[in-house]
Tab-separated table of N, CA and C in Angstrom:
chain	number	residue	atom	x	y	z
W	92	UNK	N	2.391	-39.098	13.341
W	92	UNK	CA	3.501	-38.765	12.492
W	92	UNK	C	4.135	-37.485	13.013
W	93	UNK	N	5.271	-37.515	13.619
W	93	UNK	CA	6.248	-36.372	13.558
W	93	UNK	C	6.652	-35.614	13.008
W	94	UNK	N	6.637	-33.917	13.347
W	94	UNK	CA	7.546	-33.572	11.797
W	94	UNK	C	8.754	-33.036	12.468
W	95	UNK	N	9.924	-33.174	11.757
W	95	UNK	CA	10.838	-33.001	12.297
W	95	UNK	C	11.602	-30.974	11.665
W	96	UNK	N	12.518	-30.390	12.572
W	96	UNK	CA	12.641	-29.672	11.652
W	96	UNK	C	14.262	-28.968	12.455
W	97	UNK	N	15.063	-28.568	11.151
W	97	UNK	CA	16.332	-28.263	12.332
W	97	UNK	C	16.279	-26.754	13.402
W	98	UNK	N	17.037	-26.747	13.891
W	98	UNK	CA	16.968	-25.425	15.267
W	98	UNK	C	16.597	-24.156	14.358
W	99	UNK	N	17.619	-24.410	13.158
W	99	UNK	CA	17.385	-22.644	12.901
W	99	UNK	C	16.088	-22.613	11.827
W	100	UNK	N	15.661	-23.717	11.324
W	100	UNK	CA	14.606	-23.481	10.610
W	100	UNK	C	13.248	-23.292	11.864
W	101	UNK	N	13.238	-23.925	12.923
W	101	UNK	CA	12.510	-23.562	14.015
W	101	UNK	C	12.407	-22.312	14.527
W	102	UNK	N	13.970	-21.766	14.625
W	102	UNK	CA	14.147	-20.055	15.257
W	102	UNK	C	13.395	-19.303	13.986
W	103	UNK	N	13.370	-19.672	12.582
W	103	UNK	CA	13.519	-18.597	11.795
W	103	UNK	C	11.320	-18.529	11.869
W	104	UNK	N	11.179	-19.929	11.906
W	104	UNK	CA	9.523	-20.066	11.795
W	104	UNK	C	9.217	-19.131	13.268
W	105	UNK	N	9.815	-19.094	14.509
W	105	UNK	CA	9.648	-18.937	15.920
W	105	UNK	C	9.259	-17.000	15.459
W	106	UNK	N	10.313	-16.773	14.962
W	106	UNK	CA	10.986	-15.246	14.185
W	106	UNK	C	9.243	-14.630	13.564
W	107	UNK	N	9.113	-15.346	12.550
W	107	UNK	CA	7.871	-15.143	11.423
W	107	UNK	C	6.755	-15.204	11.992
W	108	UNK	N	6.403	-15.984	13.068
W	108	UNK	CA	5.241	-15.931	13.435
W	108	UNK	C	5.012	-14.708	14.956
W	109	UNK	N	6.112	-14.610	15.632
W	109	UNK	CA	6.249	-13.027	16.006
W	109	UNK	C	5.967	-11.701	15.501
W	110	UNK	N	6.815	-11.801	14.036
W	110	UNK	CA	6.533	-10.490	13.613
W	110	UNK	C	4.613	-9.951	12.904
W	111	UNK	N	4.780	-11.200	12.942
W	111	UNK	CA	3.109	-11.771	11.926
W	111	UNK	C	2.189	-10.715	13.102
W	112	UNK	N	2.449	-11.569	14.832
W	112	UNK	CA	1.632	-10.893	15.438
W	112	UNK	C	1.455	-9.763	15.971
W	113	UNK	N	3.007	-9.278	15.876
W	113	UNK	CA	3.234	-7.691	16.783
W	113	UNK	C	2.512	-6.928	15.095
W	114	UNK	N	2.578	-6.985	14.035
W	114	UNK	CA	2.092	-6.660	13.198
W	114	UNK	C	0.567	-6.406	12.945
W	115	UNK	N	0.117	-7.718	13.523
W	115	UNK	CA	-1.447	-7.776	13.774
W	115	UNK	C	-2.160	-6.519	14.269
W	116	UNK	N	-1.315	-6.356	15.812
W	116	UNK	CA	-1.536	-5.797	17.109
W	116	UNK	C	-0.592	-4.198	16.821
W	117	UNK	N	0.090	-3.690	15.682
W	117	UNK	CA	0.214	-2.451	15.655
W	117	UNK	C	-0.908	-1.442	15.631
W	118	UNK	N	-1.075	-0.368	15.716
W	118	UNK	CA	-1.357	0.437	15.484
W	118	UNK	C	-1.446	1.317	13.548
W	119	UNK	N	-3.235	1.168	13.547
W	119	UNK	CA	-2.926	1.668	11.912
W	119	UNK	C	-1.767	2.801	12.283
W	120	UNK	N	-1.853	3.892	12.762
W	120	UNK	CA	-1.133	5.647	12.427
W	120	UNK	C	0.192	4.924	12.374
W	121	UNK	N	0.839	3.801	13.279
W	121	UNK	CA	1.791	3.193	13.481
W	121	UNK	C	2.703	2.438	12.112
W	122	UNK	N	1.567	2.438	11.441
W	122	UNK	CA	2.124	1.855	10.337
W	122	UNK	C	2.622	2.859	8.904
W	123	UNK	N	1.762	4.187	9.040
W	123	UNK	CA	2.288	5.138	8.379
W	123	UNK	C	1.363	6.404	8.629
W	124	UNK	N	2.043	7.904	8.364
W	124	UNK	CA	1.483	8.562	9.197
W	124	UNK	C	0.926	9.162	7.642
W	125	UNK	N	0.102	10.171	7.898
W	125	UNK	CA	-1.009	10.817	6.881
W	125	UNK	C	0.141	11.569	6.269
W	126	UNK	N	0.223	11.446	4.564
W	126	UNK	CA	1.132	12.587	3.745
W	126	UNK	C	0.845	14.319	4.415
W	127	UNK	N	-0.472	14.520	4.451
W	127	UNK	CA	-0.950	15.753	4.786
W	127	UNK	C	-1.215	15.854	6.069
W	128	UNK	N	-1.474	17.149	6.423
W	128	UNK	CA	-1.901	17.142	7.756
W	128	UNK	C	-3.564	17.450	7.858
W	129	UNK	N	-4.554	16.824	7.066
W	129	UNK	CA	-5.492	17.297	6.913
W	129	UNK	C	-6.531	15.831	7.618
W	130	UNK	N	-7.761	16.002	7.901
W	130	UNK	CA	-8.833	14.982	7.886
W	130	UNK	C	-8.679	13.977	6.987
W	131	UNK	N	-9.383	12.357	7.123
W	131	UNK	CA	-9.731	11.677	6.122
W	131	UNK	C	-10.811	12.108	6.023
W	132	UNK	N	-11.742	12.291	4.506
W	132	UNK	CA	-12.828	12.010	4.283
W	132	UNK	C	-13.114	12.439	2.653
W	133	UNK	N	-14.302	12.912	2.786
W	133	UNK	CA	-14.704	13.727	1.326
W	133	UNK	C	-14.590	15.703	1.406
W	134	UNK	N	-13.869	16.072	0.591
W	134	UNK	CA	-13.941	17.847	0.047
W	134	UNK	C	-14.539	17.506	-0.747
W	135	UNK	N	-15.291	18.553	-0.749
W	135	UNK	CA	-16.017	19.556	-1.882
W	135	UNK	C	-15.700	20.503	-2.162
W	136	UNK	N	-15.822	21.107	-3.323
W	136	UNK	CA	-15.280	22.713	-3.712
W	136	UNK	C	-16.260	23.754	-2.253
W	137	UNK	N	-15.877	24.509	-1.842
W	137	UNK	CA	-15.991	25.676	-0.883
W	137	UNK	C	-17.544	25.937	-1.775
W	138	UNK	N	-17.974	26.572	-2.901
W	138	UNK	CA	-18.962	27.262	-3.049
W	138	UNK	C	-20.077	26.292	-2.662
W	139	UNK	N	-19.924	24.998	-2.522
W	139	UNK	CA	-20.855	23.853	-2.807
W	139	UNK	C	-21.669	23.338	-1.522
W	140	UNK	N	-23.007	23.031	-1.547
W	140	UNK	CA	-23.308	23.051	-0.175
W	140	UNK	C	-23.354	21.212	-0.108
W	141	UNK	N	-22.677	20.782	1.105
W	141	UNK	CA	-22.290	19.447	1.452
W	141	UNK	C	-23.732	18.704	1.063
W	142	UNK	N	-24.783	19.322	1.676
W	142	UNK	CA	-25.823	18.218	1.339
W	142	UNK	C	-26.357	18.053	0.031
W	143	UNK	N	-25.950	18.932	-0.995
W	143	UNK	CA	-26.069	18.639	-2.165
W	143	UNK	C	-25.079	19.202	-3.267
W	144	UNK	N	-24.071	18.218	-3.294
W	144	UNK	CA	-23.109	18.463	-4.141
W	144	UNK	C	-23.147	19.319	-5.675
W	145	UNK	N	-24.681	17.768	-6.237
W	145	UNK	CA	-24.774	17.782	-7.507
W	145	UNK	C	-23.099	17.042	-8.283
W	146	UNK	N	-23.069	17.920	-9.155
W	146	UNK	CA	-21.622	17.586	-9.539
W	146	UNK	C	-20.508	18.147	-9.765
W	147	UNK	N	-20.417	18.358	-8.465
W	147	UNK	CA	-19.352	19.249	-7.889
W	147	UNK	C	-17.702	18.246	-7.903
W	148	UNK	N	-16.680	19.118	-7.981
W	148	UNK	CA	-15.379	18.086	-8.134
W	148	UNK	C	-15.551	17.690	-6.486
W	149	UNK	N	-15.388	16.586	-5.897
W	149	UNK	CA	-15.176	15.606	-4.655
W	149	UNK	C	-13.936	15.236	-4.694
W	150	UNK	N	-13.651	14.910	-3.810
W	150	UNK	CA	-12.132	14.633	-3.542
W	150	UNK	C	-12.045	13.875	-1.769
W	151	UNK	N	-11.538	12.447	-1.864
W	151	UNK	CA	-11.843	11.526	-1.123
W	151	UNK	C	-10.028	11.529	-0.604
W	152	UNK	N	-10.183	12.043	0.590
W	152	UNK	CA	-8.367	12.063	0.823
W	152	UNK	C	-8.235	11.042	2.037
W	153	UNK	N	-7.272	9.517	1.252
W	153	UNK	CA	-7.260	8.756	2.530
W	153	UNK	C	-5.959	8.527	3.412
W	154	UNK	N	-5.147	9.599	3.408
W	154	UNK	CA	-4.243	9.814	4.174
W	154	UNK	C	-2.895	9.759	3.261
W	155	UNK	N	-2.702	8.942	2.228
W	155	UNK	CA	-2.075	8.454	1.353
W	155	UNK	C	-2.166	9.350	0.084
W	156	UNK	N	-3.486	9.634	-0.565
W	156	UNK	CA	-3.352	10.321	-1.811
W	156	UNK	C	-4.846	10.871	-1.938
W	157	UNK	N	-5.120	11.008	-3.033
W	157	UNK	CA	-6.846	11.342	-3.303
W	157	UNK	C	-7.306	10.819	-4.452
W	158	UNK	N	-8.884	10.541	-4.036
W	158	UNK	CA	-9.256	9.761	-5.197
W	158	UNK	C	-10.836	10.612	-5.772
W	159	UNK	N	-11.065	10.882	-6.757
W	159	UNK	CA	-11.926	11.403	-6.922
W	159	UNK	C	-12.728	10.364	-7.759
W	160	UNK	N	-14.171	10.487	-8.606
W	160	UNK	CA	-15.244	9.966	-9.075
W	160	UNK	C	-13.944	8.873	-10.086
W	161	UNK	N	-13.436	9.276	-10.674
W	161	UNK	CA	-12.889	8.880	-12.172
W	161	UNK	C	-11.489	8.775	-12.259
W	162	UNK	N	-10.535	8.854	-10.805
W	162	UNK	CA	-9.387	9.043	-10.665
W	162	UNK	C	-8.873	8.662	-9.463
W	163	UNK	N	-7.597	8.027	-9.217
W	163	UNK	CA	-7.115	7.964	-8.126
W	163	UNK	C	-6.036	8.255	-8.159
W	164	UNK	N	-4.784	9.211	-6.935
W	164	UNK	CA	-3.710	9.908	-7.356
W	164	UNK	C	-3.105	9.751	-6.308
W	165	UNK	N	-1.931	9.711	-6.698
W	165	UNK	CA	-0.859	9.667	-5.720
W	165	UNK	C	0.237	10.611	-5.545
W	166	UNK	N	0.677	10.840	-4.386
W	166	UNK	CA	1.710	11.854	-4.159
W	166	UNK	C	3.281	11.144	-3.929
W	167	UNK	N	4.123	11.918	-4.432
W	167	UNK	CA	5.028	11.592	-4.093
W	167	UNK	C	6.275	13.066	-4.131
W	168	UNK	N	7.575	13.081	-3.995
W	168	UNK	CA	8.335	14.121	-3.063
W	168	UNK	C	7.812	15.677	-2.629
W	169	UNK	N	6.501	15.017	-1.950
W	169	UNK	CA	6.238	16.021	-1.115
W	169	UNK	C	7.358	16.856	-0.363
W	170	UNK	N	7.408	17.875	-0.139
W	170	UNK	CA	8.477	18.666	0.077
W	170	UNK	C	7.559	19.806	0.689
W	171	UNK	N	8.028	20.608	1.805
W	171	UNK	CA	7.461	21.907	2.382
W	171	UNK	C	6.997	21.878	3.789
W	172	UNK	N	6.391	22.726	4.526
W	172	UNK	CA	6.078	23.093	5.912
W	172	UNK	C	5.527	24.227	6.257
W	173	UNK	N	4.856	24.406	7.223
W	173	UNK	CA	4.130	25.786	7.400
W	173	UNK	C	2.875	25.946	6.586
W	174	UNK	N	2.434	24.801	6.134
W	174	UNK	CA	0.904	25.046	5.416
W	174	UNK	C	1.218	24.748	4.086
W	175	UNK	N	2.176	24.963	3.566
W	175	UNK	CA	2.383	24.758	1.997
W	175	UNK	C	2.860	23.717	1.432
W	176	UNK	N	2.957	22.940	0.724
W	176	UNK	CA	3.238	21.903	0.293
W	176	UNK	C	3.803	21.663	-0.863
W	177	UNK	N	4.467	21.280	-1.755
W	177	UNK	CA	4.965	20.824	-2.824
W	177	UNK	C	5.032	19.217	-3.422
W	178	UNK	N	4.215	18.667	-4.400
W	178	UNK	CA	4.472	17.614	-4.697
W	178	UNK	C	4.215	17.444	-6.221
W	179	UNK	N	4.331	16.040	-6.062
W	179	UNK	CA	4.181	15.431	-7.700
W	179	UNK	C	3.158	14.444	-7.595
W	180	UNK	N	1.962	14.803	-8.541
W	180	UNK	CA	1.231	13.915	-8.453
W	180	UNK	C	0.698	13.084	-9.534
W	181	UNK	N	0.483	12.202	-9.793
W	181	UNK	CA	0.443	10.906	-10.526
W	181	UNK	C	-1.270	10.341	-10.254
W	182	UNK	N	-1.887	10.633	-11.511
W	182	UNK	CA	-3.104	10.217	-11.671
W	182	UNK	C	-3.840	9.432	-12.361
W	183	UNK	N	-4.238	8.293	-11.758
W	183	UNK	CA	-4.969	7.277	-13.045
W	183	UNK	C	-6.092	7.059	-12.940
W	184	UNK	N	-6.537	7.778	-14.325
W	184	UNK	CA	-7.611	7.609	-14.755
W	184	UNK	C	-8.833	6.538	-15.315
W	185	UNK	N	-9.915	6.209	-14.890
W	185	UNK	CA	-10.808	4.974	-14.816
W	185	UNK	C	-11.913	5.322	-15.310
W	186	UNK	N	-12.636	5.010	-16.584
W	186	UNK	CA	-14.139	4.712	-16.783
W	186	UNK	C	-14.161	5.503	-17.971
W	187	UNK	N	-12.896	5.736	-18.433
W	187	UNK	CA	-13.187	7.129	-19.668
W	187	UNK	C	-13.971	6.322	-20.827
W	188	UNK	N	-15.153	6.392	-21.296
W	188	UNK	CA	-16.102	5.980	-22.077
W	188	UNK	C	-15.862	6.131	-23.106
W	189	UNK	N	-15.174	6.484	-23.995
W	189	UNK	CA	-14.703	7.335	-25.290
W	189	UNK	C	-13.276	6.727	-25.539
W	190	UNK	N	-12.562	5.383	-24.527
W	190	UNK	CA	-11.176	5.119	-24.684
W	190	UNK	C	-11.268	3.740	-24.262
W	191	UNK	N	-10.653	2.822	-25.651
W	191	UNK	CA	-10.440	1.477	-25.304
W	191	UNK	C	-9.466	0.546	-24.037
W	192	UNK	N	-8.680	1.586	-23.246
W	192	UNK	CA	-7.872	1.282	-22.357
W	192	UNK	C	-8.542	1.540	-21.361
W	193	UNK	N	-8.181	1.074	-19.975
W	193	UNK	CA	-8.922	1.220	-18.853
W	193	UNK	C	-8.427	2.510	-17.974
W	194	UNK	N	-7.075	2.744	-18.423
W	194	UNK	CA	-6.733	3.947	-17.660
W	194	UNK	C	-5.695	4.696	-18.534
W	195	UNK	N	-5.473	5.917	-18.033
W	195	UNK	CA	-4.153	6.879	-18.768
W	195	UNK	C	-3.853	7.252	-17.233
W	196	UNK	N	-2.551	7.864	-17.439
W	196	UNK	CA	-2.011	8.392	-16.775
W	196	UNK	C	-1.715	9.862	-16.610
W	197	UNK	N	-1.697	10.598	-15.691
W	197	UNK	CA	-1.329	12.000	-16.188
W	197	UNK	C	-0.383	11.907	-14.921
W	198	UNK	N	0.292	13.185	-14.991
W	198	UNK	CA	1.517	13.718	-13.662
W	198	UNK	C	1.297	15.210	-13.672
W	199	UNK	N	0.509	15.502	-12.430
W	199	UNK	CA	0.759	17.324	-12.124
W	199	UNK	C	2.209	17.694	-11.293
W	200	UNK	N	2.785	18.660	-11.427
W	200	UNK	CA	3.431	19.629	-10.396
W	200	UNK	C	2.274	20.304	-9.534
W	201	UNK	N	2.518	19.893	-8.375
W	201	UNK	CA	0.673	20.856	-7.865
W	201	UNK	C	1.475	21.017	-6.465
W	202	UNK	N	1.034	22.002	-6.061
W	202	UNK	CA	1.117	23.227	-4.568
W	202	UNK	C	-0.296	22.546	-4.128
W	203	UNK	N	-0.036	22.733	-2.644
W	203	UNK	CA	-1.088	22.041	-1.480
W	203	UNK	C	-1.089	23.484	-0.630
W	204	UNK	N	-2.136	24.053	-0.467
W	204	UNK	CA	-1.937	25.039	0.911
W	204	UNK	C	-2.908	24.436	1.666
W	205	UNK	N	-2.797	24.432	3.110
W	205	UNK	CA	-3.970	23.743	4.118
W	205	UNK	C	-3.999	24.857	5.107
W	206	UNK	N	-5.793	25.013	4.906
W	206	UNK	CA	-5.688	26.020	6.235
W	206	UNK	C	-6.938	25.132	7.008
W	207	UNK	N	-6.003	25.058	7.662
W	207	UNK	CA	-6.529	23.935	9.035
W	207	UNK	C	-6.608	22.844	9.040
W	208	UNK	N	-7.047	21.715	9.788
W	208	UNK	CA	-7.044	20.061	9.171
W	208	UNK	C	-8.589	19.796	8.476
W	209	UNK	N	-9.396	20.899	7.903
W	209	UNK	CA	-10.567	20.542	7.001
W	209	UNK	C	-10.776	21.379	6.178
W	210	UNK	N	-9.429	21.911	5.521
W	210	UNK	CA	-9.818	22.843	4.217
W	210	UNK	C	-8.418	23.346	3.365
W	211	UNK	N	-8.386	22.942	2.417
W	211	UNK	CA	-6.990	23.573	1.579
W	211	UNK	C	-7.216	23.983	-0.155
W	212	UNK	N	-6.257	24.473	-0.238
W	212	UNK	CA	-6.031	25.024	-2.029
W	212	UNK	C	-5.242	24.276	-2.214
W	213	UNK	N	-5.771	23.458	-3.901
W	213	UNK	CA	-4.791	22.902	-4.608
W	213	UNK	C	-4.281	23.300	-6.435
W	214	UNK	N	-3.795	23.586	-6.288
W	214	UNK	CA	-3.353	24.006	-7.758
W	214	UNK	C	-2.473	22.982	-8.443
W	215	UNK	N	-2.656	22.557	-9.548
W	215	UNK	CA	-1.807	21.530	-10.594
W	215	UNK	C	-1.441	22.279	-11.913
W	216	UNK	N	-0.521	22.201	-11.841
W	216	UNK	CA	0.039	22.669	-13.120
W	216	UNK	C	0.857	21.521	-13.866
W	217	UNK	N	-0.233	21.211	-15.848
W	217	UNK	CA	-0.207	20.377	-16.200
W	217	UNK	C	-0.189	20.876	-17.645
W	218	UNK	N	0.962	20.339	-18.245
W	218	UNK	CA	1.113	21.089	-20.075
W	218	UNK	C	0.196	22.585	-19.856
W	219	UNK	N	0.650	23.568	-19.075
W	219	UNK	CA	0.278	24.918	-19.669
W	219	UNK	C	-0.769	25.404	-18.789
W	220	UNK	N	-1.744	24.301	-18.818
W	220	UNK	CA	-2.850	24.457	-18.102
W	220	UNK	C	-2.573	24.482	-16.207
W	221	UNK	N	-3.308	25.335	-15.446
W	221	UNK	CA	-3.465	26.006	-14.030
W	221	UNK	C	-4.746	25.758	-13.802
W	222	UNK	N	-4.635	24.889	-12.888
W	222	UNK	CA	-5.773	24.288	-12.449
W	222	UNK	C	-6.042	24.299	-11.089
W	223	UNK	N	-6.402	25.469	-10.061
W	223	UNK	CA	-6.918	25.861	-8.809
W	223	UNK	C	-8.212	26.024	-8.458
W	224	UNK	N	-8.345	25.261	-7.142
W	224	UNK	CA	-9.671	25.210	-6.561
W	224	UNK	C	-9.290	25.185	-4.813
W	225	UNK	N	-10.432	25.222	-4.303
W	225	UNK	CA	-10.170	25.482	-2.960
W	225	UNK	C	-11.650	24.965	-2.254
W	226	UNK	N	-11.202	23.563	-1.519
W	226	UNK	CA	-12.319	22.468	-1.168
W	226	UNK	C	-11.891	22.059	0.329
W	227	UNK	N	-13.473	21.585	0.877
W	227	UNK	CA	-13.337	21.861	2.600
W	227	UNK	C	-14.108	20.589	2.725
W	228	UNK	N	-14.009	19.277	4.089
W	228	UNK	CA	-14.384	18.475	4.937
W	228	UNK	C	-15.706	19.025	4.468
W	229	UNK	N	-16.643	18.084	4.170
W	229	UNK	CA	-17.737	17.966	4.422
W	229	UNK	C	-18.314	16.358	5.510
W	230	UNK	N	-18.667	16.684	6.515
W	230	UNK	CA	-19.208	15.440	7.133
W	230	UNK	C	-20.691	14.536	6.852
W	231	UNK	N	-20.901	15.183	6.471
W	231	UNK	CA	-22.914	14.904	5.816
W	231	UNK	C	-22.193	13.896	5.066
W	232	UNK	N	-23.534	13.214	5.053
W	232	UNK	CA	-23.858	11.770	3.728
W	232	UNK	C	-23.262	10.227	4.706
C-alpha cells in the first residue's frame, strides 16, 4: 500500500524532521545560557560546613532559577552587571503541612551580588521583611 502525499506537505514533513534533528544534536549552553554567572549545584549558607549541613537553608541553582527543600523559584527581569543583579522572583511553595493547597505563591524584589562563579549574597525584600544571607558551592555529597 502506497501513501501518497502532495510536494509541499512532503517539503513541510522534509522541514520538521530537520529541525527535530539539528535540535537533537544542539548543544545544551546552546539552547539557553545560565541567568547568573555562577556554578550549577548546591549553596549553603557560608557559616555551614558542606559535609554537614544539618538544616541549614540549601539552595540548588540550575542555571534557570533556584530550588530549595520546600520551594522552587524563578527569576525574571533580571537587570544589572558587574556582580550585581536585580530581579523578581516568584516562588512556589510545596509540602506546607498545615495547608490544604499544594502550593502558594510568594514574589520577592531581591538583589543578587556574586563574588565569583561559587559564592554570592542574596537579599529579598518581601511585605517589610529583609531577608539576607550569603551562601557558597559546596561540592561534597
Amino acid at each position: 500500500m502506497a501513501i501518497s502525499m502532495s510536494a509541499s506537505k512532503f517539503a513541510t514533513y522534509r522541514l520538521c524532521r530537520a529541525l527535530i534533528v539539528l535540535a537533537a544534536l544542539a548543544p545544551v549552553s546552546a539552547l539557553g545560557a545560565d541567568v547568573l554567572p555562577l556554578e550549577r549545584g548546591r549553596y549553603f549558607d557560608v557559616g555551614v560546613a558542606c559535609e554537614s549541613p544539618g538544616k541549614a537553608t540549601v539552595f540548588v541553582y540550575d542555571g534557570t532559577g533556584f530550588s530549595h527543600e520546600k520551594t522552587n523559584c524563578s527569576l525574571d527581569r533580571l537587570t544589572g552587571s558587574g556582580g550585581v543583579y536585580a530581579f523578581r522572583e516568584t516562588c512556589a511553595y510545596r509540602r506546607r503541612s498545615w495547608s490544604v493547597f499544594p502550593t502558594a505563591v510568594n514574589e520577592f524584589s531581591s538583589t543578587f551580588q556574586v563574588h565569583g562563579r561559587r559564592e554570592f549574597t542574596l537579599r529579598r525584600e518581601n511585605e517589610g521583611a529583609d531577608m539576607t544571607g550569603r551562601y557558597r558551592l559546596c561540592t561534597s555529597r
